[in-house]
Amino acid sequence: MTEQPMLLEANGLGQVYGRSASIIQKALRIEPRRVAAVRGVDFRLRPGETLALVGESGCGKSTVARCVSGLEVPTDGMVRYAGESMEAIARLALPARRDVQMVFQDPYSSLNGRWTVGRSIAEPIRVLGIETKTARLNEMVADLLTQVGLSPEDADKYPHEFSGGQRQRIAIARALSTKPKVIICDEPTSALDVSVQAQILNMMKDLQDEHGLAYLFITHDLGVVDHMADRVAVMYLGRIVELGTRDAIFTKPRHPYTKMLMEAVPSLDIDAADTPPPLGELPDPANPPSGCAFRTRCPHAQPRCAETVPELERLDGTRVACLRADELAL
């Protein structure tokens, strides 16, 4: 059986903020606060696949999304779409730019409140030169609104006239307007009610089946991950600490942090949680712990964990960045 080619690849992806001092900082001789938001991230995405990137707030998930989409240029590493640098695709407005689109967390702020819904959806089609004739643009907008469960007549309305769930449908229609192959979803349902979340997620799965879309799904909601993902990458303080199939991650997590995330999910079974998750807040990303960044919260940490940064290594079909992964598996 021939393995599917990689559609999207991140290799050694890194992003550091605050690398240069501001004028005021230079005048006062203040050292700028440097934050390595993402460090050495690698992943692959195949056509039609959903890869979920999960972790606590502040772990670097959204930074990865912006780098992968071409909205930010990473300070280290590279993102490739179909073998081409994503930075070059975005900077030079190459034809492949239409193939990678993004759905943001807040559908209201991501839509221009002064534009009609129809104009917001039509703009990517027009700007990227897919279609410029008004009549044909209107037909395409009407079709896209229908695909996401809205009415063609909604094209003449403004974002404030819709509910949060409807606005997210509009944002998804806009992302679909260029007929992309990859959609990056940055917490697309976190601002919505639970019942509306289910509707949006089911619609996204239907659209994926219909169009063969690949999703990079950024979320902290493990319920969403279980419903949407084929594979899961778990991030902690800018690094991926575990990567595997959804079933492997949910049934037999190997990294202590992944186990902590699973144990933090509310359960109706009073006997489900044998041990509570470790206490403590996420360390300062500008001054992360030496060695394994999770060691300050890990119940299995040893002195050697402070000395060595663990690499992702294969273990029972998953990849785990933990110096004690073999021992803990036993």
Short mmCIF file of C-alpha atoms in Angstrom, two decimals:
data_model
loop_
_atom_site.label_atom_id
_atom_site.label_comp_id
_atom_site.label_asym_id
_atom_site.label_seq_id
_atom_site.Cartn_x
_atom_site.Cartn_y
_atom_site.Cartn_z
CA MET A 1 0.00 0.00 0.00
CA THR A 2 1.43 3.39 -1.04
CA GLU A 3 1.71 5.93 1.79
CA GLN A 4 0.02 9.27 1.18
CA PRO A 5 2.38 12.20 0.47
CA MET A 6 2.82 14.90 3.10
CA LEU A 7 0.76 17.99 2.45
CA LEU A 8 2.03 20.26 5.22
CA GLU A 9 5.29 19.90 7.17
CA ALA A 10 6.88 21.80 10.05
CA ASN A 11 10.58 21.17 10.64
CA GLY A 12 12.37 22.57 13.69
CA LEU A 13 9.78 25.34 13.97
CA GLY A 14 10.71 28.05 16.49
CA GLN A 15 9.40 31.50 17.32
CA VAL A 16 11.05 33.95 19.72
CA TYR A 17 9.38 37.22 20.71
CA GLY A 18 11.19 40.29 22.07
CA ARG A 19 14.47 39.67 20.29
CA SER A 20 15.23 43.39 19.86
CA ALA A 21 14.88 46.19 22.41
CA SER A 22 12.48 49.09 21.89
CA ILE A 23 13.71 52.69 21.78
CA ILE A 24 12.66 53.24 25.40
CA GLN A 25 14.34 50.00 26.52
CA LYS A 26 17.54 51.04 24.77
CA ALA A 27 17.43 54.48 26.37
CA LEU A 28 16.88 53.03 29.85
CA ARG A 29 19.25 50.13 29.16
CA ILE A 30 16.56 47.62 29.94
CA GLU A 31 17.09 44.11 28.65
CA PRO A 32 14.08 43.09 26.52
CA ARG A 33 11.97 40.18 27.73
CA ARG A 34 12.62 37.33 25.29
CA VAL A 35 10.06 34.55 25.11
CA ALA A 36 10.67 31.38 23.12
CA ALA A 37 7.00 30.69 22.42
CA VAL A 38 7.75 27.72 20.14
CA ARG A 39 10.88 25.56 20.20
CA GLY A 40 11.83 22.82 17.76
CA VAL A 41 8.33 21.76 16.69
CA ASP A 42 8.06 19.03 14.04
CA PHE A 43 4.88 17.55 12.59
CA ARG A 44 3.40 16.28 9.32
CA LEU A 45 -0.12 16.58 7.90
CA ARG A 46 -1.48 14.34 5.15
CA PRO A 47 -4.38 15.07 2.75
CA GLY A 48 -7.78 14.56 4.36
CA GLU A 49 -6.28 14.13 7.85
CA THR A 50 -7.00 16.02 11.08
CA LEU A 51 -4.06 16.68 13.39
CA ALA A 52 -5.03 18.19 16.75
CA LEU A 53 -2.51 20.34 18.60
CA VAL A 54 -3.44 20.40 22.29
CA GLY A 55 -2.13 21.85 25.54
CA GLU A 56 -2.75 24.47 28.20
CA SER A 57 -3.16 28.15 27.41
CA GLY A 58 0.25 29.71 26.82
CA CYS A 59 1.91 26.55 25.51
CA GLY A 60 2.43 28.00 22.01
CA LYS A 61 -0.43 26.44 20.05
CA SER A 62 -1.71 29.67 18.49
CA THR A 63 1.84 30.78 17.66
CA VAL A 64 2.28 27.54 15.71
CA ALA A 65 -0.99 28.26 13.88
CA ARG A 66 0.17 31.75 12.86
CA CYS A 67 3.54 30.48 11.67
CA VAL A 68 2.04 27.59 9.73
CA SER A 69 -0.53 29.83 8.05
CA GLY A 70 2.10 32.33 6.93
CA LEU A 71 0.80 35.13 9.16
CA GLU A 72 4.12 35.14 11.03
CA VAL A 73 7.64 34.32 9.90
CA PRO A 74 9.26 31.85 12.32
CA THR A 75 12.64 32.71 13.78
CA ASP A 76 13.81 29.11 13.35
CA GLY A 77 12.94 26.15 11.17
CA MET A 78 10.59 26.05 8.23
CA VAL A 79 7.02 25.27 7.23
CA ARG A 80 6.48 23.65 3.84
CA TYR A 81 3.27 23.23 1.91
CA ALA A 82 3.55 20.63 -0.86
CA GLY A 83 7.33 21.00 -0.63
CA GLU A 84 7.30 24.82 -1.00
CA SER A 85 8.30 27.23 1.78
CA MET A 86 5.18 28.70 3.39
CA GLU A 87 7.06 31.94 4.00
CA ALA A 88 7.73 32.30 0.27
CA ILE A 89 4.15 31.35 -0.57
CA ALA A 90 2.77 34.08 1.72
CA ARG A 91 5.37 36.75 0.86
CA LEU A 92 5.20 36.29 -2.91
CA ALA A 93 1.46 35.56 -3.01
CA LEU A 94 2.13 32.34 -4.93
CA PRO A 95 -0.87 30.38 -6.30
CA ALA A 96 -0.55 27.87 -3.43
CA ARG A 97 -1.58 30.68 -1.02
CA ARG A 98 -5.21 29.85 -1.70
CA ASP A 99 -4.65 26.25 -0.55
CA VAL A 100 -4.00 27.11 3.11
CA GLN A 101 -6.69 29.06 4.96
CA MET A 102 -7.45 29.79 8.60
CA VAL A 103 -10.48 29.96 10.90
CA PHE A 104 -9.91 32.11 13.99
CA GLN A 105 -11.18 31.75 17.55
CA ASP A 106 -13.38 34.86 17.66
CA PRO A 107 -15.64 35.00 14.60
CA TYR A 108 -16.77 38.55 15.37
CA SER A 109 -13.34 40.18 15.49
CA SER A 110 -12.15 38.17 12.47
CA LEU A 111 -14.95 39.60 10.31
CA ASN A 112 -15.00 43.23 9.18
CA GLY A 113 -18.04 44.78 10.87
CA ARG A 114 -18.38 47.40 8.10
CA TRP A 115 -18.55 44.83 5.32
CA THR A 116 -21.51 42.72 4.40
CA VAL A 117 -21.12 38.98 4.83
CA GLY A 118 -21.13 38.57 1.06
CA ARG A 119 -18.22 40.96 0.64
CA SER A 120 -16.19 39.24 3.39
CA ILE A 121 -16.62 35.86 1.70
CA ALA A 122 -16.00 37.21 -1.81
CA GLU A 123 -12.86 39.19 -0.94
CA PRO A 124 -10.40 36.22 -0.90
CA ILE A 125 -11.82 34.99 -4.22
CA ARG A 126 -11.33 38.41 -5.78
CA VAL A 127 -7.93 39.23 -4.26
CA LEU A 128 -6.42 35.89 -5.24
CA GLY A 129 -7.72 36.25 -8.78
CA ILE A 130 -9.95 33.17 -8.68
CA GLU A 131 -12.94 35.12 -9.99
CA THR A 132 -13.54 38.83 -10.60
CA LYS A 133 -16.91 39.01 -12.37
CA THR A 134 -19.60 40.26 -10.00
CA ALA A 135 -22.35 37.90 -11.15
CA ARG A 136 -20.17 34.83 -10.76
CA LEU A 137 -18.86 36.07 -7.39
CA ASN A 138 -22.42 36.40 -6.12
CA GLU A 139 -23.19 32.84 -7.24
CA MET A 140 -20.12 31.50 -5.46
CA VAL A 141 -20.98 33.37 -2.25
CA ALA A 142 -24.55 32.04 -2.33
CA ASP A 143 -23.27 28.49 -2.78
CA LEU A 144 -20.79 28.84 0.09
CA LEU A 145 -23.45 30.19 2.46
CA THR A 146 -25.67 27.24 1.56
CA GLN A 147 -22.83 24.78 2.23
CA VAL A 148 -22.43 26.06 5.79
CA GLY A 149 -26.16 25.96 6.52
CA LEU A 150 -27.04 29.61 5.94
CA SER A 151 -29.21 31.33 3.36
CA PRO A 152 -27.98 33.09 0.19
CA GLU A 153 -30.01 36.11 1.34
CA ASP A 154 -27.66 36.43 4.33
CA ALA A 155 -25.00 37.80 1.98
CA ASP A 156 -26.50 41.29 2.29
CA LYS A 157 -26.42 41.31 6.10
CA TYR A 158 -23.68 42.46 8.48
CA PRO A 159 -21.84 40.37 11.11
CA HIS A 160 -23.63 41.98 14.07
CA GLU A 161 -26.94 40.60 12.77
CA PHE A 162 -25.85 37.00 13.43
CA SER A 163 -25.30 34.83 16.49
CA GLY A 164 -21.83 33.58 17.44
CA GLY A 165 -22.42 30.19 15.85
CA GLN A 166 -23.69 31.77 12.65
CA ARG A 167 -20.69 34.09 12.49
CA GLN A 168 -18.36 31.11 12.80
CA ARG A 169 -20.22 29.46 9.91
CA ILE A 170 -19.57 32.62 7.89
CA ALA A 171 -15.87 32.49 8.82
CA ILE A 172 -15.75 28.86 7.67
CA ALA A 173 -17.49 29.80 4.40
CA ARG A 174 -14.84 32.48 3.86
CA ALA A 175 -12.08 29.92 4.49
CA LEU A 176 -13.71 27.56 1.98
CA SER A 177 -14.03 30.29 -0.65
CA THR A 178 -10.60 29.64 -2.17
CA LYS A 179 -11.18 25.85 -2.31
CA PRO A 180 -8.29 25.14 0.09
CA LYS A 181 -6.66 21.82 0.82
CA VAL A 182 -5.68 22.76 4.40
CA ILE A 183 -7.67 24.72 6.98
CA ILE A 184 -5.96 25.78 10.20
CA CYS A 185 -8.53 26.05 12.97
CA ASP A 186 -7.41 28.07 16.01
CA GLU A 187 -9.87 27.25 18.82
CA PRO A 188 -12.80 27.65 16.39
CA THR A 189 -15.51 26.60 18.86
CA SER A 190 -14.19 27.76 22.24
CA ALA A 191 -16.30 30.93 22.23
CA LEU A 192 -19.52 29.03 21.47
CA ASP A 193 -22.15 27.27 23.57
CA VAL A 194 -21.79 23.49 23.84
CA SER A 195 -24.83 22.75 21.66
CA VAL A 196 -23.59 25.16 18.99
CA GLN A 197 -20.10 23.65 19.22
CA ALA A 198 -21.50 20.24 18.29
CA GLN A 199 -23.29 21.68 15.26
CA ILE A 200 -20.16 23.45 14.00
CA LEU A 201 -17.92 20.40 14.54
CA ASN A 202 -20.33 18.06 12.76
CA MET A 203 -20.56 20.52 9.88
CA MET A 204 -16.78 20.71 9.67
CA LYS A 205 -16.51 16.92 9.51
CA ASP A 206 -19.11 16.82 6.74
CA LEU A 207 -17.21 19.50 4.80
CA GLN A 208 -13.98 17.54 5.30
CA ASP A 209 -15.56 14.41 3.84
CA GLU A 210 -17.08 16.37 0.95
CA HIS A 211 -13.97 18.36 -0.02
CA GLY A 212 -11.14 16.12 1.22
CA LEU A 213 -9.88 18.84 3.56
CA ALA A 214 -6.95 18.48 5.95
CA TYR A 215 -7.35 20.22 9.32
CA LEU A 216 -4.73 21.44 11.76
CA PHE A 217 -6.98 21.76 14.79
CA ILE A 218 -5.71 23.95 17.64
CA THR A 219 -7.63 23.38 20.87
CA HIS A 220 -7.42 22.76 24.61
CA ASP A 221 -10.73 20.86 24.65
CA LEU A 222 -10.08 17.11 24.70
CA GLY A 223 -13.73 16.40 23.91
CA VAL A 224 -13.26 18.25 20.61
CA VAL A 225 -10.04 16.32 20.00
CA ASP A 226 -11.75 12.98 20.56
CA HIS A 227 -14.49 13.93 18.09
CA MET A 228 -12.32 15.44 15.34
CA ALA A 229 -8.74 14.17 15.38
CA ASP A 230 -6.96 11.35 13.59
CA ARG A 231 -3.66 12.15 15.30
CA VAL A 232 -2.80 14.26 18.35
CA ALA A 233 0.28 16.36 19.18
CA VAL A 234 0.54 17.41 22.84
CA MET A 235 2.43 20.67 23.49
CA TYR A 236 4.01 21.89 26.70
CA LEU A 237 5.85 25.20 27.01
CA GLY A 238 6.61 25.49 23.31
CA ARG A 239 7.58 21.87 22.60
CA ILE A 240 5.71 18.78 21.45
CA VAL A 241 6.02 16.19 24.22
CA GLU A 242 3.87 13.43 22.75
CA LEU A 243 2.61 12.62 19.26
CA GLY A 244 0.46 9.71 18.19
CA THR A 245 -2.92 8.51 16.98
CA ARG A 246 -6.01 9.68 18.80
CA ASP A 247 -6.70 6.18 20.13
CA ALA A 248 -3.14 5.73 21.40
CA ILE A 249 -3.12 9.11 23.15
CA PHE A 250 -6.53 8.63 24.78
CA THR A 251 -6.22 4.98 25.80
CA LYS A 252 -2.55 4.80 26.78
CA PRO A 253 -0.87 8.22 27.18
CA ARG A 254 2.87 7.85 27.72
CA HIS A 255 4.01 11.31 28.81
CA PRO A 256 3.24 12.41 32.40
CA TYR A 257 1.88 15.70 31.08
CA THR A 258 -0.52 13.95 28.70
CA LYS A 259 -1.70 11.81 31.61
CA MET A 260 -2.24 14.97 33.65
CA LEU A 261 -4.39 16.45 30.88
CA MET A 262 -6.47 13.28 30.70
CA GLU A 263 -6.95 13.15 34.47
CA ALA A 264 -8.08 16.79 34.48
CA VAL A 265 -11.09 15.98 32.27
CA PRO A 266 -14.27 15.91 34.44
CA SER A 267 -15.74 12.42 34.80
CA LEU A 268 -19.08 11.13 36.09
CA ASP A 269 -17.29 8.04 37.39
CA ILE A 270 -16.19 8.80 40.97
CA ASP A 271 -13.63 5.99 40.79
CA ALA A 272 -12.17 7.13 37.46
CA ALA A 273 -9.39 9.34 38.85
CA ASP A 274 -6.94 7.37 40.97
CA THR A 275 -4.54 10.27 41.47
CA PRO A 276 -5.26 13.99 41.16
CA PRO A 277 -3.25 15.98 38.61
CA PRO A 278 -0.16 17.70 40.04
CA LEU A 279 -0.64 21.22 41.31
CA GLY A 280 1.25 24.27 40.19
CA GLU A 281 1.06 26.85 37.45
CA LEU A 282 2.74 26.86 34.06
CA PRO A 283 6.36 28.14 34.43
CA ASP A 284 7.36 31.49 32.99
CA PRO A 285 8.00 30.88 29.25
CA ALA A 286 10.68 33.61 29.34
CA ASN A 287 12.58 31.60 31.96
CA PRO A 288 11.68 27.94 31.49
CA PRO A 289 13.12 25.21 33.74
CA SER A 290 16.35 23.57 32.57
CA GLY A 291 16.25 20.14 31.00
CA CYS A 292 12.69 18.84 30.78
CA ALA A 293 10.40 21.86 31.12
CA PHE A 294 7.68 19.74 32.76
CA ARG A 295 9.91 18.48 35.57
CA THR A 296 8.78 21.18 38.05
CA ARG A 297 5.24 19.77 37.92
CA CYS A 298 6.02 16.12 37.23
CA PRO A 299 5.50 13.52 39.99
CA HIS A 300 8.13 11.27 38.37
CA ALA A 301 10.94 13.83 37.98
CA GLN A 302 14.51 12.82 38.86
CA PRO A 303 17.74 14.88 39.07
CA ARG A 304 18.73 13.88 35.53
CA CYS A 305 15.52 15.48 34.23
CA ALA A 306 17.05 18.89 35.05
CA GLU A 307 20.11 18.19 32.92
CA THR A 308 18.83 16.91 29.59
CA VAL A 309 16.15 18.15 27.19
CA PRO A 310 14.33 14.97 26.11
CA GLU A 311 13.86 14.34 22.39
CA LEU A 312 10.78 12.80 20.77
CA GLU A 313 11.48 9.08 20.52
CA ARG A 314 9.29 6.20 19.39
CA LEU A 315 7.59 4.10 22.04
CA ASP A 316 4.85 1.58 21.23
CA GLY A 317 3.71 3.40 18.09
CA THR A 318 3.78 6.91 19.59
CA ARG A 319 6.57 9.45 19.97
CA VAL A 320 7.32 10.64 23.49
CA ALA A 321 9.74 13.24 24.88
CA CYS A 322 10.41 11.84 28.34
CA LEU A 323 13.66 10.46 29.78
CA ARG A 324 11.70 7.93 31.86
CA ALA A 325 9.14 6.93 29.25
CA ASP A 326 10.36 3.31 29.08
CA GLU A 327 10.33 2.93 32.87
CA LEU A 328 6.91 4.52 33.31
CA ALA A 329 5.46 2.35 30.52
CA LEU A 330 6.43 -0.73 32.52
#
